[in-house]
């Protein structure tokens, strides 16, 4: 399987071309199944039956399945993901209350072990305009392993405890990392340079995940790569990547972002220069 590519293909089909136990880290940001009919537009104010809140109702076909379809879809991609994941590997899955319950149940059905559930607290969350419920200000992340009896998954405990997380008001220096992460959802200018995605993830949270659970040279798979944020974070940290994305427009943006990405070595030069400037 070729490495360091964004493939404009359905991930369930694409993963079938990857051998068993090949992948070190999977970061999955699947459709949240938030688009329930209506016009094609970006709209923060539309209410979802039974869900409410100011969710970014993206109104795209990839995000519009019935509950049964979503359940079958989740079983299909998680079955392939489990097969290709190394016993030493990890899988992280993003979700909200609209879909994370289904993903949790499917993980249990497939004997994928959930190591931790992380709450990603977004301190800059968009307010609830109607004032009819609380302001939604988090997403959920499931950290999983293949579910082998012997737990072999890689964990950089030292980084998680002593890494630099200055921006996170909840992480105390030198103390164990907890399961609530305070990471603003803002994107830097460079993250939006070639185009954006309605559910684009900031590089900061992806880099934290990658550093906690993989090593340089490892292979990171992003089954739902959107505009390629997971792959870009992997490249900037010296990991290999494979991304699948069905939407040609997003896949093209992802390819551009990755072509213009700077290597790990250049990143460390920048990092040390900016640390030097601060001192
Ligand atoms: C939640 S978004 C991911 C955004 C991504 N994290 C980023 O930062 O750009 C999910 C993406 O999965 C894509 N998608 C949906 N179903 C897919 C499938 N079966 N295989 C591959 N991509 C799919 C959608 O087109 C959408 O861009």
XYZ file of N, CA and C and ligand atoms in Angstrom:
864
model
N 0.849 -1.206 0.000
C 0.000 0.000 0.000
C 0.885 1.258 0.000
N 0.584 2.158 -0.916
C 1.388 3.381 -1.005
C 1.147 4.250 0.239
N 2.213 4.862 0.712
C 2.081 5.737 1.892
C 2.096 7.201 1.461
N 1.656 8.055 2.373
C 1.678 9.503 2.191
C 0.840 9.947 0.985
N -0.403 9.447 0.999
C -1.350 9.760 -0.072
C -2.726 10.077 0.517
N -3.440 10.944 -0.199
C -4.862 11.169 0.069
C -5.593 10.473 -1.072
N -6.480 9.552 -0.731
C -7.148 8.757 -1.764
C -8.625 9.156 -1.818
N -9.063 9.555 -3.004
C -10.450 10.004 -3.196
C -11.333 8.754 -3.371
N -11.631 8.094 -2.226
C -12.340 6.809 -2.261
C -13.077 6.588 -0.944
N -14.128 5.790 -0.997
C -14.845 5.365 0.205
C -13.882 4.548 1.078
N -13.786 4.921 2.354
C -12.792 4.259 3.203
C -13.109 2.780 3.436
N -14.391 2.417 3.373
C -14.728 1.006 3.642
C -14.154 0.142 2.513
N -14.230 0.654 1.286
C -13.622 -0.041 0.143
C -12.104 0.050 0.226
N -11.613 1.255 0.473
C -10.167 1.502 0.463
C -9.422 0.684 1.508
N -10.009 0.559 2.696
C -9.310 -0.173 3.766
C -9.164 -1.657 3.406
N -10.035 -2.148 2.509
C -9.949 -3.568 2.104
C -8.623 -3.860 1.392
N -7.982 -2.811 0.836
C -6.688 -3.005 0.152
C -5.505 -2.945 1.109
N -5.771 -2.789 2.398
C -4.673 -2.713 3.377
C -4.612 -4.050 4.119
N -3.381 -4.589 4.245
C -3.201 -5.887 4.927
C -3.567 -5.791 6.405
N -3.819 -6.939 7.009
C -4.097 -7.009 8.449
C -2.918 -6.413 9.234
N -3.197 -5.830 10.369
C -2.168 -5.392 11.331
C -1.084 -4.494 10.724
N -1.466 -3.556 9.864
C -0.497 -2.706 9.161
C -0.373 -1.307 9.779
N -1.444 -0.853 10.437
C -1.551 0.574 10.779
C -1.264 0.808 12.271
N -0.455 1.832 12.556
C -0.099 2.127 13.954
C -1.151 2.970 14.661
N -1.764 3.884 13.903
C -2.691 4.813 14.549
C -3.804 5.190 13.570
N -5.053 5.071 14.046
C -6.195 5.517 13.227
C -6.842 6.691 13.946
N -7.006 7.795 13.231
C -7.768 8.916 13.807
C -8.995 9.095 12.926
N -10.162 8.756 13.477
C -11.382 8.756 12.677
C -12.295 9.894 13.112
N -12.690 10.685 12.133
C -13.643 11.773 12.374
C -14.830 11.517 11.455
N -15.654 10.508 11.803
C -16.713 10.087 10.875
C -17.837 11.102 10.803
N -18.695 10.980 9.776
C -19.870 11.859 9.723
C -20.643 11.748 11.030
N -21.149 12.890 11.527
C -21.866 12.889 12.806
C -23.338 12.550 12.611
N -23.752 12.462 11.337
C -25.149 12.181 10.997
C -26.077 13.281 11.514
N -25.664 14.500 11.237
C -26.410 15.677 11.693
C -27.341 16.261 10.644
N -27.125 15.909 9.379
C -27.893 16.563 8.311
C -29.167 15.773 8.063
N -30.267 16.249 8.553
C -31.509 15.493 8.409
C -32.457 16.190 7.450
N -32.164 16.159 6.189
C -33.052 16.740 5.183
C -32.993 18.252 5.150
N -33.676 18.865 4.176
C -33.698 20.333 4.084
C -32.835 20.828 2.948
N -32.704 22.141 2.877
C -31.961 22.707 1.750
C -30.464 22.520 1.936
N -29.753 22.732 0.862
C -28.301 22.622 0.855
C -27.705 23.966 1.236
N -27.359 24.171 2.492
C -26.747 25.444 2.885
C -26.010 25.277 4.213
N -25.109 26.177 4.485
C -24.445 26.183 5.783
C -25.322 26.992 6.729
N -25.690 26.445 7.835
C -26.622 27.165 8.689
C -26.427 26.739 10.146
N -26.119 27.702 10.982
C -25.890 27.395 12.395
C -27.175 27.401 13.209
N -28.275 27.823 12.620
C -29.445 28.084 13.438
C -30.542 27.024 13.294
N -30.314 26.013 12.425
C -31.376 25.041 12.166
C -31.467 24.039 13.316
N -32.704 23.737 13.727
C -32.870 22.789 14.823
C -33.013 21.378 14.257
N -32.458 20.397 14.976
C -32.588 19.010 14.564
C -33.594 18.333 15.469
N -34.518 17.554 14.880
C -35.533 16.892 15.686
C -34.869 16.070 16.779
N -35.238 16.331 18.022
C -34.705 15.556 19.139
C -33.309 15.951 19.567
N -32.628 16.820 18.844
C -31.240 17.152 19.165
C -31.083 18.613 19.573
N -31.672 19.525 18.815
C -31.598 20.945 19.158
C -30.177 21.466 19.203
N -29.996 22.561 19.909
C -28.664 23.141 20.018
C -28.279 23.852 18.743
N -27.120 24.491 18.762
C -26.664 25.218 17.585
C -25.614 24.417 16.850
N -25.961 23.202 16.478
C -25.001 22.374 15.769
C -24.861 22.881 14.360
N -23.680 22.782 13.853
C -23.442 23.207 12.492
C -24.034 22.145 11.565
N -25.300 22.379 11.189
C -26.003 21.403 10.352
C -25.445 21.517 8.952
N -24.631 20.558 8.553
C -23.840 20.776 7.353
C -24.578 20.483 6.047
N -25.703 19.759 6.120
C -26.519 19.484 4.947
C -25.710 18.929 3.793
N -25.034 17.849 4.038
C -24.318 17.208 2.955
C -24.773 15.755 2.927
N -24.718 15.148 1.736
C -25.200 13.770 1.613
C -24.436 12.812 2.514
N -23.109 13.087 2.703
C -22.323 12.171 3.512
C -22.745 12.187 4.975
N -23.583 13.134 5.337
C -23.935 13.283 6.750
C -25.435 13.077 6.963
N -26.054 12.278 6.124
C -27.506 12.188 6.160
C -27.982 10.742 5.994
N -27.870 9.945 7.058
C -28.282 8.537 6.989
C -29.394 8.290 7.989
N -30.200 7.241 7.744
C -31.175 6.849 8.764
C -30.385 6.192 9.901
N -31.053 6.003 11.031
C -30.363 5.417 12.186
C -29.831 4.019 11.851
N -30.641 3.228 11.151
C -30.208 1.862 10.800
C -29.037 1.907 9.835
N -29.121 2.819 8.866
C -28.004 2.940 7.912
C -26.735 3.354 8.647
N -26.881 4.288 9.596
C -25.697 4.774 10.314
C -25.076 3.651 11.146
N -25.947 2.819 11.732
C -25.471 1.689 12.537
C -24.683 0.708 11.648
N -25.247 0.369 10.480
C -24.570 -0.578 9.563
C -23.263 0.021 9.057
N -23.309 1.315 8.727
C -22.111 2.008 8.239
C -21.007 1.961 9.315
N -21.398 2.178 10.576
C -20.420 2.187 11.672
C -19.823 0.788 11.853
N -20.660 -0.237 11.764
C -20.143 -1.616 11.878
C -19.153 -1.881 10.734
N -19.514 -1.435 9.527
C -18.675 -1.733 8.358
C -17.292 -1.084 8.479
N -17.242 0.216 8.812
C -15.911 0.845 8.814
C -15.090 0.427 10.034
N -15.771 0.206 11.168
C -15.008 -0.193 12.364
C -14.469 -1.633 12.240
N -15.177 -2.488 11.499
C -14.690 -3.860 11.282
C -13.375 -3.819 10.500
N -13.342 -3.005 9.438
C -12.113 -2.885 8.644
C -11.003 -2.210 9.455
N -11.386 -1.174 10.206
C -10.378 -0.441 10.983
C -9.718 -1.381 12.004
N -10.522 -2.193 12.661
C -9.970 -3.128 13.658
C -9.019 -4.139 12.985
N -9.401 -4.620 11.825
C -8.584 -5.631 11.123
C -7.199 -5.073 10.763
N -7.142 -3.819 10.294
C -5.855 -3.291 9.805
C -4.999 -2.681 10.920
N -5.586 -2.493 12.100
C -4.842 -1.873 13.211
C -3.876 -2.891 13.840
N -2.641 -2.437 14.117
C -1.669 -3.316 14.786
C -2.094 -3.571 16.222
N -1.710 -4.712 16.806
C -2.001 -4.941 18.228
C -1.365 -3.857 19.117
N -0.266 -3.253 18.639
C 0.385 -2.185 19.403
C -0.231 -0.812 19.104
N -1.217 -0.790 18.214
C -1.764 0.477 17.723
C -2.909 1.019 18.562
N -3.341 2.214 18.162
C -4.473 2.881 18.819
C -5.415 3.423 17.768
N -6.667 3.590 18.179
C -7.641 4.246 17.306
C -8.364 5.301 18.146
N -8.469 6.504 17.584
C -9.191 7.604 18.263
C -10.374 7.982 17.393
N -11.542 8.127 18.011
C -12.754 8.432 17.235
C -13.434 9.672 17.816
N -13.649 10.661 16.966
C -14.367 11.880 17.360
C -15.873 11.666 17.234
N -16.646 12.324 18.089
C -18.104 12.275 17.932
C -18.800 13.259 18.858
N -20.103 13.357 18.680
C -20.931 14.161 19.568
C -22.048 13.246 20.074
N -22.946 13.783 20.888
C -23.983 12.897 21.431
C -24.913 12.358 20.353
N -24.860 12.938 19.156
C -25.700 12.441 18.063
C -25.251 11.065 17.592
N -23.940 10.788 17.658
C -23.444 9.527 17.075
C -22.520 8.726 17.996
N -22.017 9.352 19.072
C -20.962 8.664 19.826
C -21.514 7.444 20.586
N -22.810 7.497 20.925
C -23.441 6.344 21.597
C -23.437 5.130 20.685
N -23.738 5.369 19.414
C -23.755 4.252 18.452
C -22.340 3.700 18.295
N -21.380 4.601 18.171
C -19.988 4.168 17.991
C -19.519 3.372 19.217
N -19.871 3.834 20.395
C -19.497 3.136 21.629
C -20.074 1.711 21.629
N -21.361 1.580 21.283
C -22.005 0.253 21.278
C -21.333 -0.654 20.247
N -21.061 -0.102 19.046
C -20.440 -0.932 18.006
C -19.036 -1.377 18.442
N -18.279 -0.493 19.077
C -16.950 -0.893 19.590
C -17.113 -2.091 20.528
N -18.086 -2.022 21.405
C -18.277 -3.124 22.350
C -18.687 -4.404 21.622
N -19.571 -4.268 20.611
C -20.001 -5.455 19.854
C -18.823 -6.109 19.125
N -17.873 -5.268 18.653
C -16.735 -5.797 17.880
C -15.526 -6.106 18.763
N -15.704 -6.020 20.080
C -14.586 -6.236 21.021
C -13.417 -5.297 20.787
N -13.720 -4.084 20.416
C -12.690 -3.041 20.355
C -12.689 -2.415 21.748
N -11.529 -2.418 22.396
C -11.516 -1.933 23.788
C -11.437 -0.400 23.845
N -12.304 0.195 24.639
C -12.222 1.649 24.844
C -11.290 1.895 26.030
N -10.179 2.585 25.762
C -9.178 2.848 26.809
C -9.634 4.029 27.667
N -10.053 5.090 26.987
C -10.530 6.303 27.674
C -11.595 6.982 26.834
N -12.477 7.696 27.526
C -13.377 8.626 26.839
C -12.890 10.014 27.223
N -12.603 10.840 26.238
C -12.079 12.185 26.505
C -13.148 13.217 26.153
N -13.276 14.204 27.008
C -14.158 15.331 26.716
C -13.283 16.460 26.186
N -13.518 16.838 24.962
C -12.802 17.982 24.385
C -13.647 19.222 24.662
N -13.223 20.001 25.664
C -13.947 21.204 26.072
C -13.565 22.360 25.145
N -14.593 22.980 24.537
C -14.347 24.106 23.629
C -14.771 25.382 24.337
N -13.773 26.054 24.882
C -14.128 27.243 25.696
C -14.702 28.359 24.840
N -14.463 28.313 23.519
C -14.974 29.361 22.626
C -16.226 28.892 21.868
N -17.016 28.004 22.486
C -18.198 27.453 21.794
C -19.203 28.546 21.434
N -19.909 28.329 20.322
C -20.914 29.269 19.831
C -22.105 29.285 20.801
N -22.599 30.463 21.234
C -23.687 30.472 22.222
C -24.999 29.893 21.681
N -25.882 29.453 22.605
C -27.196 28.922 22.229
C -28.141 30.096 22.009
N -28.431 30.382 20.747
C -29.176 31.601 20.410
C -30.602 31.591 20.952
N -31.278 30.438 20.916
C -32.681 30.376 21.330
C -32.818 30.447 22.845
N -31.785 30.149 23.581
C -31.848 30.164 25.042
C -32.794 29.103 25.593
N -32.957 27.992 24.872
C -33.871 26.934 25.300
C -33.129 25.740 25.874
N -31.826 25.757 25.819
C -31.042 24.671 26.411
C -29.629 25.169 26.681
N -28.812 24.298 27.284
C -27.454 24.709 27.624
C -26.607 24.825 26.353
N -25.575 25.629 26.434
C -24.682 25.787 25.282
C -23.804 24.554 25.138
N -23.930 23.900 24.009
C -23.095 22.721 23.751
C -21.649 23.193 23.622
N -20.774 22.674 24.456
C -19.395 23.183 24.420
C -18.369 22.061 24.520
N -18.745 20.869 24.078
C -17.729 19.808 24.023
C -18.015 18.823 22.904
N -16.950 18.120 22.524
C -17.091 16.924 21.693
C -16.469 15.783 22.483
N -16.798 14.574 22.070
C -16.263 13.395 22.761
C -15.242 12.717 21.855
N -14.242 12.119 22.507
C -13.243 11.343 21.785
C -13.151 9.981 22.466
N -13.165 8.913 21.702
C -12.919 7.594 22.285
C -11.520 7.165 21.874
N -10.717 6.785 22.869
C -9.382 6.228 22.585
C -9.502 4.717 22.743
N -9.210 3.997 21.690
C -9.457 2.540 21.684
C -8.199 1.770 21.283
N -8.185 0.482 21.610
C -7.201 -0.423 21.005
C -7.925 -1.623 20.428
N -7.145 -2.463 19.763
C -7.719 -3.565 18.984
C -8.512 -4.557 19.834
N -8.268 -4.537 21.138
C -9.015 -5.439 21.996
C -8.340 -6.777 22.180
N -6.978 -6.817 22.013
C -6.252 -8.071 22.253
C -6.206 -8.291 23.766
N -6.099 -9.582 24.165
C -6.068 -9.873 25.600
C -4.903 -9.161 26.279
N -3.715 -9.257 25.609
C -2.533 -8.593 26.145
C -2.572 -7.144 25.666
N -2.598 -6.199 26.577
C -2.679 -4.792 26.149
C -1.300 -4.290 25.733
N -1.105 -4.158 24.418
C 0.233 -3.795 23.925
C 0.281 -2.391 23.352
N -0.806 -1.653 23.419
C -0.851 -0.361 22.716
C 0.209 0.602 23.256
N 0.801 1.366 22.323
C 1.848 2.319 22.679
C 1.223 3.543 23.355
N 1.852 3.994 24.438
C 1.363 5.183 25.151
C 2.568 5.979 25.620
N 2.730 7.201 25.137
C 3.827 8.054 25.590
C 3.368 8.768 26.879
N 3.498 8.034 27.956
C 3.046 8.539 29.262
C 3.823 9.793 29.655
N 5.126 9.769 29.366
C 6.001 10.883 29.729
C 5.527 12.182 29.046
N 5.251 12.077 27.749
C 4.752 13.254 27.016
C 3.415 13.716 27.608
N 2.534 12.750 27.892
C 1.202 13.134 28.382
C 1.302 13.860 29.726
N 2.303 13.496 30.512
C 2.437 14.103 31.840
C 3.258 15.401 31.808
N 4.345 15.357 31.035
C 5.300 16.471 31.115
C 5.445 17.294 29.839
N 4.616 17.001 28.833
C 4.676 17.792 27.592
C 4.282 19.245 27.858
N 4.424 20.070 26.804
C 4.080 21.485 26.951
C 2.619 21.707 26.518
N 1.740 21.952 27.487
C 0.313 22.157 27.188
C -0.136 23.504 27.760
N 0.719 24.512 27.562
C 0.478 25.846 28.163
C -0.910 26.412 27.884
N -1.409 26.129 26.670
C -2.688 26.697 26.232
C -3.884 26.065 26.962
N -3.675 24.918 27.645
C -4.770 24.142 28.242
C -4.880 24.513 29.720
N -5.967 25.220 30.089
C -6.069 25.719 31.464
C -6.355 24.585 32.463
N -6.704 23.407 31.956
C -7.032 22.292 32.857
C -5.842 21.371 33.123
N -4.832 21.413 32.269
C -3.679 20.516 32.424
C -2.653 21.163 33.335
N -2.413 20.517 34.471
C -1.418 21.054 35.405
C -0.033 20.511 35.057
N 0.977 21.397 34.935
C 2.315 20.937 34.560
C 2.815 19.847 35.514
N 3.372 18.776 34.922
C 3.963 17.711 35.738
C 2.950 16.758 36.366
N 1.676 17.007 36.154
C 0.638 16.111 36.697
C 0.090 15.236 35.566
N -0.437 14.069 35.925
C -0.996 13.173 34.905
C -2.069 13.886 34.083
N -2.087 13.574 32.793
C -3.124 14.177 31.932
C -4.477 13.554 32.266
N -5.467 14.394 32.392
C -6.820 13.910 32.691
C -7.647 13.790 31.415
N -8.895 13.388 31.572
C -9.716 13.100 30.393
C -10.593 14.280 29.960
N -10.352 15.467 30.519
C -11.022 16.662 29.995
C -9.933 17.581 29.445
N -10.026 17.877 28.163
C -9.006 18.688 27.495
C -9.600 20.028 27.093
N -8.907 21.087 27.465
C -9.340 22.438 27.114
C -8.517 22.901 25.902
N -9.088 22.738 24.734
C -8.371 23.101 23.503
C -9.295 23.957 22.640
N -8.956 25.245 22.447
C -9.820 26.092 21.623
C -9.982 25.519 20.215
N -11.162 25.695 19.658
C -11.445 25.159 18.324
C -10.980 26.105 17.217
N -10.335 27.216 17.586
C -9.874 28.174 16.566
C -8.837 27.516 15.676
N -8.885 27.918 14.394
C -7.854 27.445 13.485
C -6.912 28.604 13.186
N -5.617 28.288 13.089
C -4.659 29.322 12.681
C -4.897 29.641 11.208
N -4.418 30.834 10.787
C -4.609 31.274 9.398
C -4.104 30.212 8.419
N -2.956 29.631 8.747
C -2.357 28.678 7.808
C -3.203 27.411 7.655
N -4.064 27.133 8.647
C -4.889 25.928 8.568
C -6.048 26.091 7.578
N -6.330 27.362 7.217
C -7.470 27.623 6.330
C -7.020 28.146 4.963
N -5.699 28.105 4.760
C -5.089 28.750 3.592
C -5.634 28.223 2.259
N -5.899 26.924 2.170
C -6.288 26.344 0.876
C -7.776 26.020 0.794
N -8.556 26.409 1.812
C -9.986 26.102 1.857
C -10.299 25.476 3.194
N -11.597 25.415 3.514
C -11.927 24.862 4.830
C -13.040 23.827 4.757
N -13.294 23.200 5.897
C -14.303 22.144 5.987
C -15.212 22.498 7.168
N -16.540 22.222 7.065
C -17.437 22.635 8.165
C -17.129 21.963 9.501
N -16.497 20.781 9.476
C -16.181 20.143 10.769
C -14.665 19.923 10.897
N -13.913 20.868 10.361
C -12.445 20.760 10.382
C -11.892 20.758 11.810
N -10.964 19.869 12.077
C -10.383 19.779 13.416
C -9.105 20.623 13.489
N -8.876 21.287 14.640
C -7.629 22.058 14.763
C -6.419 21.113 14.873
N -5.300 21.548 14.299
C -4.092 20.707 14.322
C -3.651 20.405 15.753
N -3.903 21.344 16.656
C -3.412 21.206 18.029
C -3.924 19.917 18.708
N -5.220 19.616 18.559
C -5.758 18.418 19.222
C -5.244 17.153 18.522
N -5.080 17.231 17.208
C -4.619 16.059 16.458
C -3.173 15.749 16.809
N -2.372 16.804 16.986
C -0.961 16.587 17.330
C -0.835 15.988 18.725
N -1.719 16.395 19.615
C -1.692 15.823 20.967
C -1.966 14.310 20.890
N -2.977 13.950 20.112
C -3.346 12.534 19.960
C -2.172 11.741 19.368
N -1.584 12.310 18.313
C -0.504 11.608 17.607
C 0.698 11.409 18.532
N 1.005 12.430 19.321
C 2.174 12.317 20.203
C 1.926 11.365 21.366
N 0.686 11.293 21.824
C 0.371 10.375 22.924
C 0.501 8.919 22.466
N 0.126 8.652 21.204
C -0.045 7.239 20.870
C 0.664 6.771 19.605
N 1.718 7.483 19.181
C 2.510 6.942 18.061
C 3.937 7.458 18.137
N 4.788 6.833 17.304
C 6.210 7.212 17.265
C 6.546 7.754 15.866
N 7.658 8.448 15.754
C 8.094 8.931 14.432
C 8.234 7.745 13.484
N 7.827 7.940 12.242
C 7.930 6.875 11.236
C 6.720 5.952 11.205
N 5.838 6.040 12.201
C 4.627 5.205 12.233
C 3.673 5.575 11.094
N 2.698 4.690 10.866
C 1.687 4.957 9.821
C 0.375 5.370 10.480
N -0.094 6.569 10.112
C -1.354 7.108 10.645
C -2.407 7.046 9.533
N -3.551 6.463 9.835
C -4.637 6.381 8.851
C -5.789 7.295 9.252
N -6.263 8.076 8.277
C -7.415 8.947 8.508
C -8.519 8.501 7.535
N -9.494 7.708 8.029
C -10.493 7.153 7.100
C -11.441 8.208 6.527
N -11.676 9.289 7.279
C -12.616 10.344 6.838
C -11.818 11.644 6.846
N -10.977 11.840 5.831
C -9.919 12.834 6.010
C -10.339 14.272 5.728
N -11.536 14.501 5.169
C -11.960 15.879 4.957
C -10.887 16.660 4.232
N -10.487 17.819 4.805
C -9.434 18.616 4.176
C -8.037 18.233 4.691
N -7.937 17.043 5.275
C -6.622 16.455 5.534
C -5.938 16.861 6.830
N -6.692 17.361 7.812
C -6.036 17.861 9.030
C -5.240 16.763 9.757
N -5.836 15.559 9.861
C -5.156 14.464 10.570
C -3.853 14.103 9.855
N -3.912 14.058 8.506
C -2.729 13.687 7.722
C -1.655 14.769 7.829
N -2.092 16.033 7.827
C -1.134 17.139 7.925
C -0.435 17.114 9.291
N -1.220 16.893 10.338
C -0.624 16.818 11.682
C 0.390 15.672 11.723
N 0.034 14.543 11.099
C 0.941 13.381 11.078
C 2.229 13.743 10.345
N 2.099 14.369 9.179
C 3.292 14.723 8.395
C 4.193 15.679 9.174
N 3.573 16.689 9.792
C 4.389 17.674 10.517
C 5.116 17.049 11.705
N 4.609 15.901 12.163
C 5.272 15.231 13.296
C 6.128 14.036 12.839
N 6.401 13.954 11.541
C 7.311 12.919 11.046
C 6.700 11.528 10.999
N 5.379 11.447 10.909
C 4.709 10.149 10.722
C 4.295 10.030 9.253
N 4.080 8.783 8.806
C 3.500 8.552 7.484
C 1.981 8.613 7.599
N 1.321 8.843 6.473
C -0.139 8.946 6.537
C -0.806 8.321 5.320
N -2.065 7.916 5.524
C -2.955 7.513 4.427
C -4.302 8.155 4.750
N -4.876 8.873 3.792
C -6.185 9.489 4.019
C -7.182 9.040 2.965
N -8.402 8.727 3.394
C -9.500 8.444 2.450
C -10.533 9.548 2.569
N -11.027 10.005 1.435
C -12.071 11.038 1.438
C -12.910 10.876 0.172
N -14.236 10.773 0.350
C -15.115 10.547 -0.808
C -15.373 11.833 -1.608
N -15.328 12.971 -0.947
C -15.669 14.225 -1.628
C -14.421 14.775 -2.345
N -14.522 14.851 -3.676
C -13.372 15.255 -4.488
C -12.841 16.635 -4.106
N -13.774 17.563 -3.825
C -13.376 18.936 -3.497
C -12.515 18.954 -2.223
N -12.984 18.267 -1.180
C -12.212 18.239 0.069
C -10.877 17.496 -0.135
N -10.924 16.406 -0.918
C -9.691 15.635 -1.156
C -8.649 16.518 -1.853
N -9.108 17.366 -2.780
C -8.170 18.253 -3.481
C -7.549 19.267 -2.515
N -8.384 19.817 -1.623
C -7.836 20.772 -0.634
C -6.798 20.054 0.230
N -7.144 18.829 0.650
C -6.221 18.055 1.496
C -4.889 17.852 0.781
N -4.961 17.485 -0.499
C -3.717 17.243 -1.257
C -2.865 18.506 -1.298
N -3.522 19.641 -1.537
C -2.776 20.919 -1.591
C -2.115 21.195 -0.245
N -2.886 20.993 0.837
C -2.327 21.280 2.165
C -1.086 20.412 2.405
N -1.181 19.156 1.976
C -0.059 18.249 2.239
C 1.140 18.536 1.353
N 0.863 18.969 0.109
C 1.980 19.332 -0.783
C 2.772 20.488 -0.190
N 2.041 21.427 0.435
C 2.703 22.625 0.967
C 3.176 22.445 2.409
N 2.945 21.273 2.963
C 3.316 21.067 4.377
C 4.821 21.110 4.534
N 5.237 21.566 5.683
C 6.668 21.543 5.917
C 7.012 20.302 6.729
N 8.240 19.821 6.518
C 8.628 18.543 7.110
C 8.846 18.678 8.612
N 9.005 17.547 9.215
C 9.253 17.472 10.645
C 10.496 18.271 11.064
N 11.572 18.125 10.226
C 12.826 18.819 10.550
C 12.631 20.331 10.539
N 11.911 20.793 9.471
C 11.662 22.244 9.396
C 10.803 22.704 10.572
N 9.805 21.853 10.944
C 8.943 22.191 12.085
C 9.782 22.376 13.341
N 10.766 21.440 13.563
C 11.529 21.576 14.810
C 12.393 22.831 14.798
N 12.864 23.208 13.572
C 13.647 24.464 13.510
C 12.735 25.633 13.920
N 11.503 25.653 13.348
C 10.552 26.724 13.688
C 10.257 26.730 15.187
N 10.027 25.493 15.722
C 9.682 25.393 17.145
C 10.793 25.970 18.006
N 12.059 25.563 17.675
C 13.126 26.049 18.538
C 13.325 27.551 18.364
N 13.097 28.048 17.110
C 13.221 29.496 16.909
C 12.179 30.233 17.750
N 10.909 29.707 17.745
C 9.873 30.446 18.484
C 10.101 30.330 19.979
N 10.658 29.166 20.450
C 10.968 29.071 21.887
C 12.044 30.083 22.250
N 13.051 30.194 21.337
C 14.148 31.134 21.556
C 13.627 32.558 21.672
N 12.637 32.893 20.823
C 12.096 34.243 20.817
C 11.411 34.568 22.146
N 10.746 33.518 22.732
C 10.006 33.747 23.967
C 10.939 34.008 25.157
N 12.160 33.394 25.113
C 13.027 33.472 26.283
C 13.652 34.862 26.456
C -16.393 14.977 9.969
S -15.689 15.214 8.395
C -13.933 15.112 8.684
C -13.221 16.444 8.707
C -11.719 16.307 8.991
N -11.477 15.905 10.351
C -10.966 17.618 8.743
O -10.404 18.192 9.697
O -10.981 18.094 7.613
C -16.062 13.698 7.633
C -15.604 13.561 6.184
O -15.798 12.197 5.805
C -16.142 12.146 4.431
N -16.791 10.839 4.240
C -18.063 10.482 4.531
N -18.251 9.174 4.311
C -17.057 8.684 3.882
C -16.597 7.388 3.516
N -17.405 6.335 3.526
N -15.293 7.239 3.166
C -14.453 8.316 3.138
N -14.840 9.564 3.451
C -16.124 9.748 3.827
C -17.025 13.374 4.208
O -17.002 13.786 2.865
C -16.393 14.389 5.175
O -15.503 15.249 4.480
